[in-house]
Amino acid sequence: KAGVTQTPRYLIKTRGQQVTLSCSPISGHRSVSWYQQTPGQGLQFLFEYFSETQRNKGNFPGRFSGRQFSNSRSEMNVSTLELGDSALYLCASSLERGAADTQYFGPGTRLTVL
Amino acid sequence: AQSVTQLGSHVSVSEGALVLLRCNYSSSVPPYLFWYVQYPNQGLQLLLKYTTGATLVKGINGFEAEFKKSETSFHLTKPSAHMSDAAEYFCAVTKNSGGYQKVTFGTGTKLQVIP
């Protein structure tokens, strides 16, 4: 099976712009989670989608949003970009939502905000 | 609330030496525990996980971890370090909370392997 794919891999934007990142989960996986990874804050949970519904959300401002499509593919959007949004954004998929379910991560999208 | 503490943000070992990366957790309910590895410019890859059953868990690349409930620990070990083990390692704890999986990651430990 193909792994989790994320596009694009690298992105450079300027402050105030908005960006959309895409994630395709492993075939058959229904849960998609998004994380922000920075050197200072580590891995921080953004949100989780399951069956096209946001099920859980981390402590991020409303500028960060997402959605999931019927084929489980997910997108996240960041509006009005700030310098502090520069990070590696990781998507992870799992079969279901149980605590024992393994999350499989994509390679990430490296976002640089200038 | 659950939390994960990884002692040592950087660990250096000589090639062939024992690797020991420490992870302690706190959780109000029995947790599920994971170790992930991240190579530069890549996502996280599962090394091993503990859910139930045997407390000594074997993973990929010769790594293993032992769940010790009395010590609330889940330390990662490998008998003999290889140059290719140089990476960042994350411990994670999950539990079911309000019908969803709540995942908490540690801050990571960067492993340096010295030739």
Tab-separated table of C-alpha atoms in Angstrom:
chain	number	residue	atom	x	y	z
A	1	LYS	CA	0.000	0.000	0.000
A	2	ALA	CA	1.141	3.488	-0.691
A	3	GLY	CA	1.972	5.561	2.350
A	4	VAL	CA	0.619	8.913	3.401
A	5	THR	CA	1.391	11.566	0.825
A	6	GLN	CA	1.523	15.292	1.348
A	7	THR	CA	1.701	18.037	-1.212
A	8	PRO	CA	3.485	20.259	-1.716
A	9	ARG	CA	6.667	19.242	0.120
A	10	TYR	CA	8.002	22.776	0.318
A	11	LEU	CA	6.239	26.106	0.258
A	12	ILE	CA	7.375	29.707	0.614
A	13	LYS	CA	4.808	32.392	1.330
A	14	THR	CA	4.821	35.947	2.594
A	15	ARG	CA	3.048	37.365	5.609
A	16	GLY	CA	-0.643	37.945	5.108
A	17	GLN	CA	-1.035	35.341	2.398
A	18	GLN	CA	-3.013	32.182	2.810
A	19	VAL	CA	-1.967	28.601	2.063
A	20	THR	CA	-3.604	25.224	1.509
A	21	LEU	CA	-1.830	21.953	2.239
A	22	SER	CA	-3.039	18.574	1.057
A	23	CYS	CA	-2.845	15.110	2.577
A	24	SER	CA	-3.803	11.760	1.075
A	25	PRO	CA	-4.083	9.031	3.709
A	26	ILE	CA	-3.282	5.377	3.337
A	27	SER	CA	-6.038	3.626	1.415
A	28	GLY	CA	-8.768	2.517	3.821
A	29	HIS	CA	-7.740	4.840	6.615
A	30	ARG	CA	-10.562	7.047	7.787
A	31	SER	CA	-8.895	9.253	10.380
A	32	VAL	CA	-6.562	12.084	9.429
A	33	SER	CA	-4.736	14.240	11.951
A	34	TRP	CA	-2.593	17.303	11.406
A	35	TYR	CA	0.389	18.419	13.465
A	36	GLN	CA	2.660	21.434	13.475
A	37	GLN	CA	6.302	20.787	14.266
A	38	THR	CA	8.703	23.569	15.211
A	39	PRO	CA	12.079	23.523	16.978
A	40	GLY	CA	10.707	25.557	19.854
A	41	GLN	CA	7.308	23.970	20.433
A	42	GLY	CA	7.886	20.449	19.180
A	43	LEU	CA	4.944	18.473	17.835
A	44	GLN	CA	1.638	20.165	18.421
A	45	PHE	CA	-1.725	18.709	17.510
A	46	LEU	CA	-3.821	20.848	15.175
A	47	PHE	CA	-6.957	18.842	14.475
A	48	GLU	CA	-8.355	15.468	13.533
A	49	TYR	CA	-10.907	14.550	10.902
A	50	PHE	CA	-12.933	11.390	10.690
A	51	SER	CA	-15.748	10.706	8.238
A	52	GLU	CA	-15.551	14.269	6.912
A	53	THR	CA	-16.112	15.774	10.363
A	54	GLN	CA	-13.663	17.523	12.626
A	55	ARG	CA	-13.610	15.400	15.767
A	56	ASN	CA	-10.928	17.059	17.804
A	57	LYS	CA	-9.063	20.348	17.743
A	58	GLY	CA	-5.881	21.572	19.325
A	59	ASN	CA	-5.164	24.979	20.750
A	60	PHE	CA	-4.609	26.954	17.567
A	61	PRO	CA	-6.274	30.157	16.363
A	62	GLY	CA	-9.151	30.130	13.918
A	63	ARG	CA	-6.768	31.022	11.094
A	64	PHE	CA	-6.018	27.312	10.979
A	65	SER	CA	-8.789	25.276	9.465
A	66	GLY	CA	-9.221	22.033	7.641
A	67	ARG	CA	-11.590	19.719	5.936
A	68	GLN	CA	-11.873	16.122	4.863
A	69	PHE	CA	-13.410	14.806	1.689
A	70	SER	CA	-15.481	11.684	1.138
A	71	ASN	CA	-12.394	9.784	-0.049
A	72	SER	CA	-10.687	10.668	3.283
A	73	ARG	CA	-8.251	13.072	1.649
A	74	SER	CA	-7.757	16.131	3.795
A	75	GLU	CA	-6.681	19.711	3.367
A	76	MET	CA	-5.617	22.272	5.887
A	77	ASN	CA	-5.725	25.987	5.312
A	78	VAL	CA	-3.894	28.759	7.078
A	79	SER	CA	-5.110	32.270	6.415
A	80	THR	CA	-3.328	35.554	7.076
A	81	LEU	CA	0.042	33.908	7.491
A	82	GLU	CA	2.388	35.068	10.253
A	83	LEU	CA	6.122	34.570	10.553
A	84	GLY	CA	5.492	32.187	13.448
A	85	ASP	CA	3.560	29.844	11.168
A	86	SER	CA	6.828	28.709	9.600
A	87	ALA	CA	6.995	25.036	10.463
A	88	LEU	CA	6.862	21.481	9.238
A	89	TYR	CA	3.237	20.441	8.922
A	90	LEU	CA	2.695	16.732	9.314
A	91	CYS	CA	-0.331	14.722	8.394
A	92	ALA	CA	-1.014	11.319	9.914
A	93	SER	CA	-3.643	8.741	9.084
A	94	SER	CA	-5.004	5.823	11.052
A	95	LEU	CA	-7.506	3.119	10.331
A	96	GLU	CA	-9.910	4.128	13.048
A	97	ARG	CA	-9.905	6.491	16.018
A	98	GLY	CA	-9.000	4.109	18.806
A	99	ALA	CA	-6.182	4.885	21.181
A	100	ALA	CA	-4.386	1.723	20.097
A	101	ASP	CA	-4.516	2.632	16.424
A	102	THR	CA	-1.148	3.498	14.960
A	103	GLN	CA	-0.783	6.833	13.237
A	104	TYR	CA	1.149	6.705	9.988
A	105	PHE	CA	2.842	9.947	9.096
A	106	GLY	CA	3.497	11.595	5.783
A	107	PRO	CA	6.801	13.294	4.950
A	108	GLY	CA	5.415	16.712	5.809
A	109	THR	CA	5.125	20.080	4.123
A	110	ARG	CA	7.836	22.569	5.027
A	111	LEU	CA	6.210	26.020	5.120
A	112	THR	CA	8.392	29.097	5.234
A	113	VAL	CA	6.744	32.452	5.820
A	114	LEU	CA	8.811	35.506	4.855
B	1	ALA	CA	-4.235	15.177	31.817
B	2	GLN	CA	-1.595	13.024	30.280
B	3	SER	CA	1.995	14.019	29.660
B	4	VAL	CA	5.210	12.568	28.339
B	5	THR	CA	8.711	13.415	29.504
B	6	GLN	CA	11.768	12.480	27.507
B	7	LEU	CA	14.927	12.928	29.541
B	8	GLY	CA	17.751	14.354	27.486
B	9	SER	CA	17.086	16.343	24.354
B	10	HIS	CA	20.427	15.122	22.965
B	11	VAL	CA	22.089	11.767	23.526
B	12	SER	CA	25.458	10.713	22.096
B	13	VAL	CA	26.677	7.140	21.922
B	14	SER	CA	29.589	5.439	20.214
B	15	GLU	CA	28.928	3.082	17.354
B	16	GLY	CA	28.380	-0.381	18.819
B	17	ALA	CA	27.409	0.928	22.250
B	18	LEU	CA	24.091	0.507	24.021
B	19	VAL	CA	21.379	2.992	23.145
B	20	LEU	CA	19.046	4.011	25.973
B	21	LEU	CA	16.441	6.713	25.412
B	22	ARG	CA	14.235	7.501	28.369
B	23	CYS	CA	10.509	8.131	28.391
B	24	ASN	CA	8.254	8.630	31.387
B	25	TYR	CA	4.556	9.272	31.164
B	26	SER	CA	1.698	10.297	33.338
B	27	SER	CA	-1.811	9.198	32.616
B	28	SER	CA	-4.951	8.801	34.642
B	29	VAL	CA	-5.873	5.639	32.767
B	30	PRO	CA	-3.804	2.805	31.335
B	31	PRO	CA	-2.088	4.287	28.334
B	32	TYR	CA	-0.990	3.069	24.981
B	33	LEU	CA	2.634	3.904	24.309
B	34	PHE	CA	4.532	4.463	21.094
B	35	TRP	CA	8.036	5.234	19.941
B	36	TYR	CA	8.567	6.995	16.633
B	37	VAL	CA	11.747	7.907	14.775
B	38	GLN	CA	12.206	10.919	12.522
B	39	TYR	CA	15.036	11.263	10.040
B	40	PRO	CA	15.920	14.721	8.692
B	41	ASN	CA	13.274	16.182	6.421
B	42	GLN	CA	11.012	13.204	6.853
B	43	GLY	CA	7.865	12.351	8.750
B	44	LEU	CA	7.662	10.131	11.801
B	45	GLN	CA	8.012	6.378	11.435
B	46	LEU	CA	6.668	3.929	13.987
B	47	LEU	CA	9.371	1.946	15.781
B	48	LEU	CA	7.166	0.028	18.188
B	49	LYS	CA	4.072	0.288	20.332
B	50	TYR	CA	2.659	-1.129	23.531
B	51	THR	CA	-1.056	-1.702	23.867
B	52	THR	CA	-1.685	-4.733	26.041
B	53	GLY	CA	-0.016	-8.023	26.831
B	54	ALA	CA	3.713	-8.569	26.992
B	55	THR	CA	5.469	-5.613	28.538
B	56	LEU	CA	8.648	-6.073	26.501
B	57	VAL	CA	7.958	-4.893	22.994
B	58	LYS	CA	10.234	-5.511	20.045
B	59	GLY	CA	10.256	-3.129	17.147
B	60	ILE	CA	12.023	-2.519	13.903
B	61	ASN	CA	15.753	-2.001	13.399
B	62	GLY	CA	16.636	-3.944	16.564
B	63	PHE	CA	14.929	-1.563	18.997
B	64	GLU	CA	12.869	-2.677	21.944
B	65	ALA	CA	11.099	-1.022	24.864
B	66	GLU	CA	9.758	-2.230	28.178
B	67	PHE	CA	6.568	-0.941	29.735
B	68	LYS	CA	7.041	-0.598	33.497
B	69	LYS	CA	3.810	0.464	35.100
B	70	SER	CA	5.317	0.854	38.564
B	71	GLU	CA	7.888	3.295	37.196
B	72	THR	CA	5.546	4.857	34.596
B	73	SER	CA	8.310	4.379	32.083
B	74	PHE	CA	8.699	3.132	28.546
B	75	HIS	CA	12.419	3.427	27.801
B	76	LEU	CA	13.748	2.574	24.343
B	77	THR	CA	16.873	0.459	23.994
B	78	LYS	CA	19.089	-1.065	21.351
B	79	PRO	CA	22.062	-3.269	22.263
B	80	SER	CA	24.424	-1.935	19.610
B	81	ALA	CA	24.163	1.478	17.959
B	82	HIS	CA	24.632	1.822	14.236
B	83	MET	CA	25.462	4.992	12.345
B	84	SER	CA	22.085	4.799	10.634
B	85	ASP	CA	20.353	5.135	14.024
B	86	ALA	CA	21.236	8.824	14.159
B	87	ALA	CA	17.847	10.538	14.154
B	88	GLU	CA	15.301	12.116	16.471
B	89	TYR	CA	13.145	9.841	18.580
B	90	PHE	CA	9.718	10.653	19.958
B	91	CYS	CA	7.789	8.913	22.663
B	92	ALA	CA	4.002	9.248	22.552
B	93	VAL	CA	1.136	8.270	24.791
B	94	THR	CA	-2.457	7.893	23.708
B	95	LYS	CA	-5.695	7.165	25.441
B	96	ASN	CA	-9.356	7.235	24.599
B	97	SER	CA	-10.832	10.474	25.821
B	98	GLY	CA	-14.425	11.463	25.236
B	99	GLY	CA	-14.676	9.127	22.296
B	100	TYR	CA	-11.543	10.181	20.509
B	101	GLN	CA	-7.894	9.310	20.568
B	102	LYS	CA	-5.854	11.860	22.486
B	103	VAL	CA	-2.202	11.738	21.498
B	104	THR	CA	0.558	13.458	23.418
B	105	PHE	CA	4.122	13.503	22.118
B	106	GLY	CA	7.292	14.021	24.074
B	107	THR	CA	9.693	16.762	23.090
B	108	GLY	CA	12.012	14.356	21.322
B	109	THR	CA	15.562	13.099	21.814
B	110	LYS	CA	18.181	13.574	19.123
B	111	LEU	CA	20.515	10.616	18.974
B	112	GLN	CA	24.042	11.157	17.730
B	113	VAL	CA	26.152	8.109	16.906
B	114	ILE	CA	29.895	8.673	17.026
B	115	PRO	CA	32.076	6.500	14.781
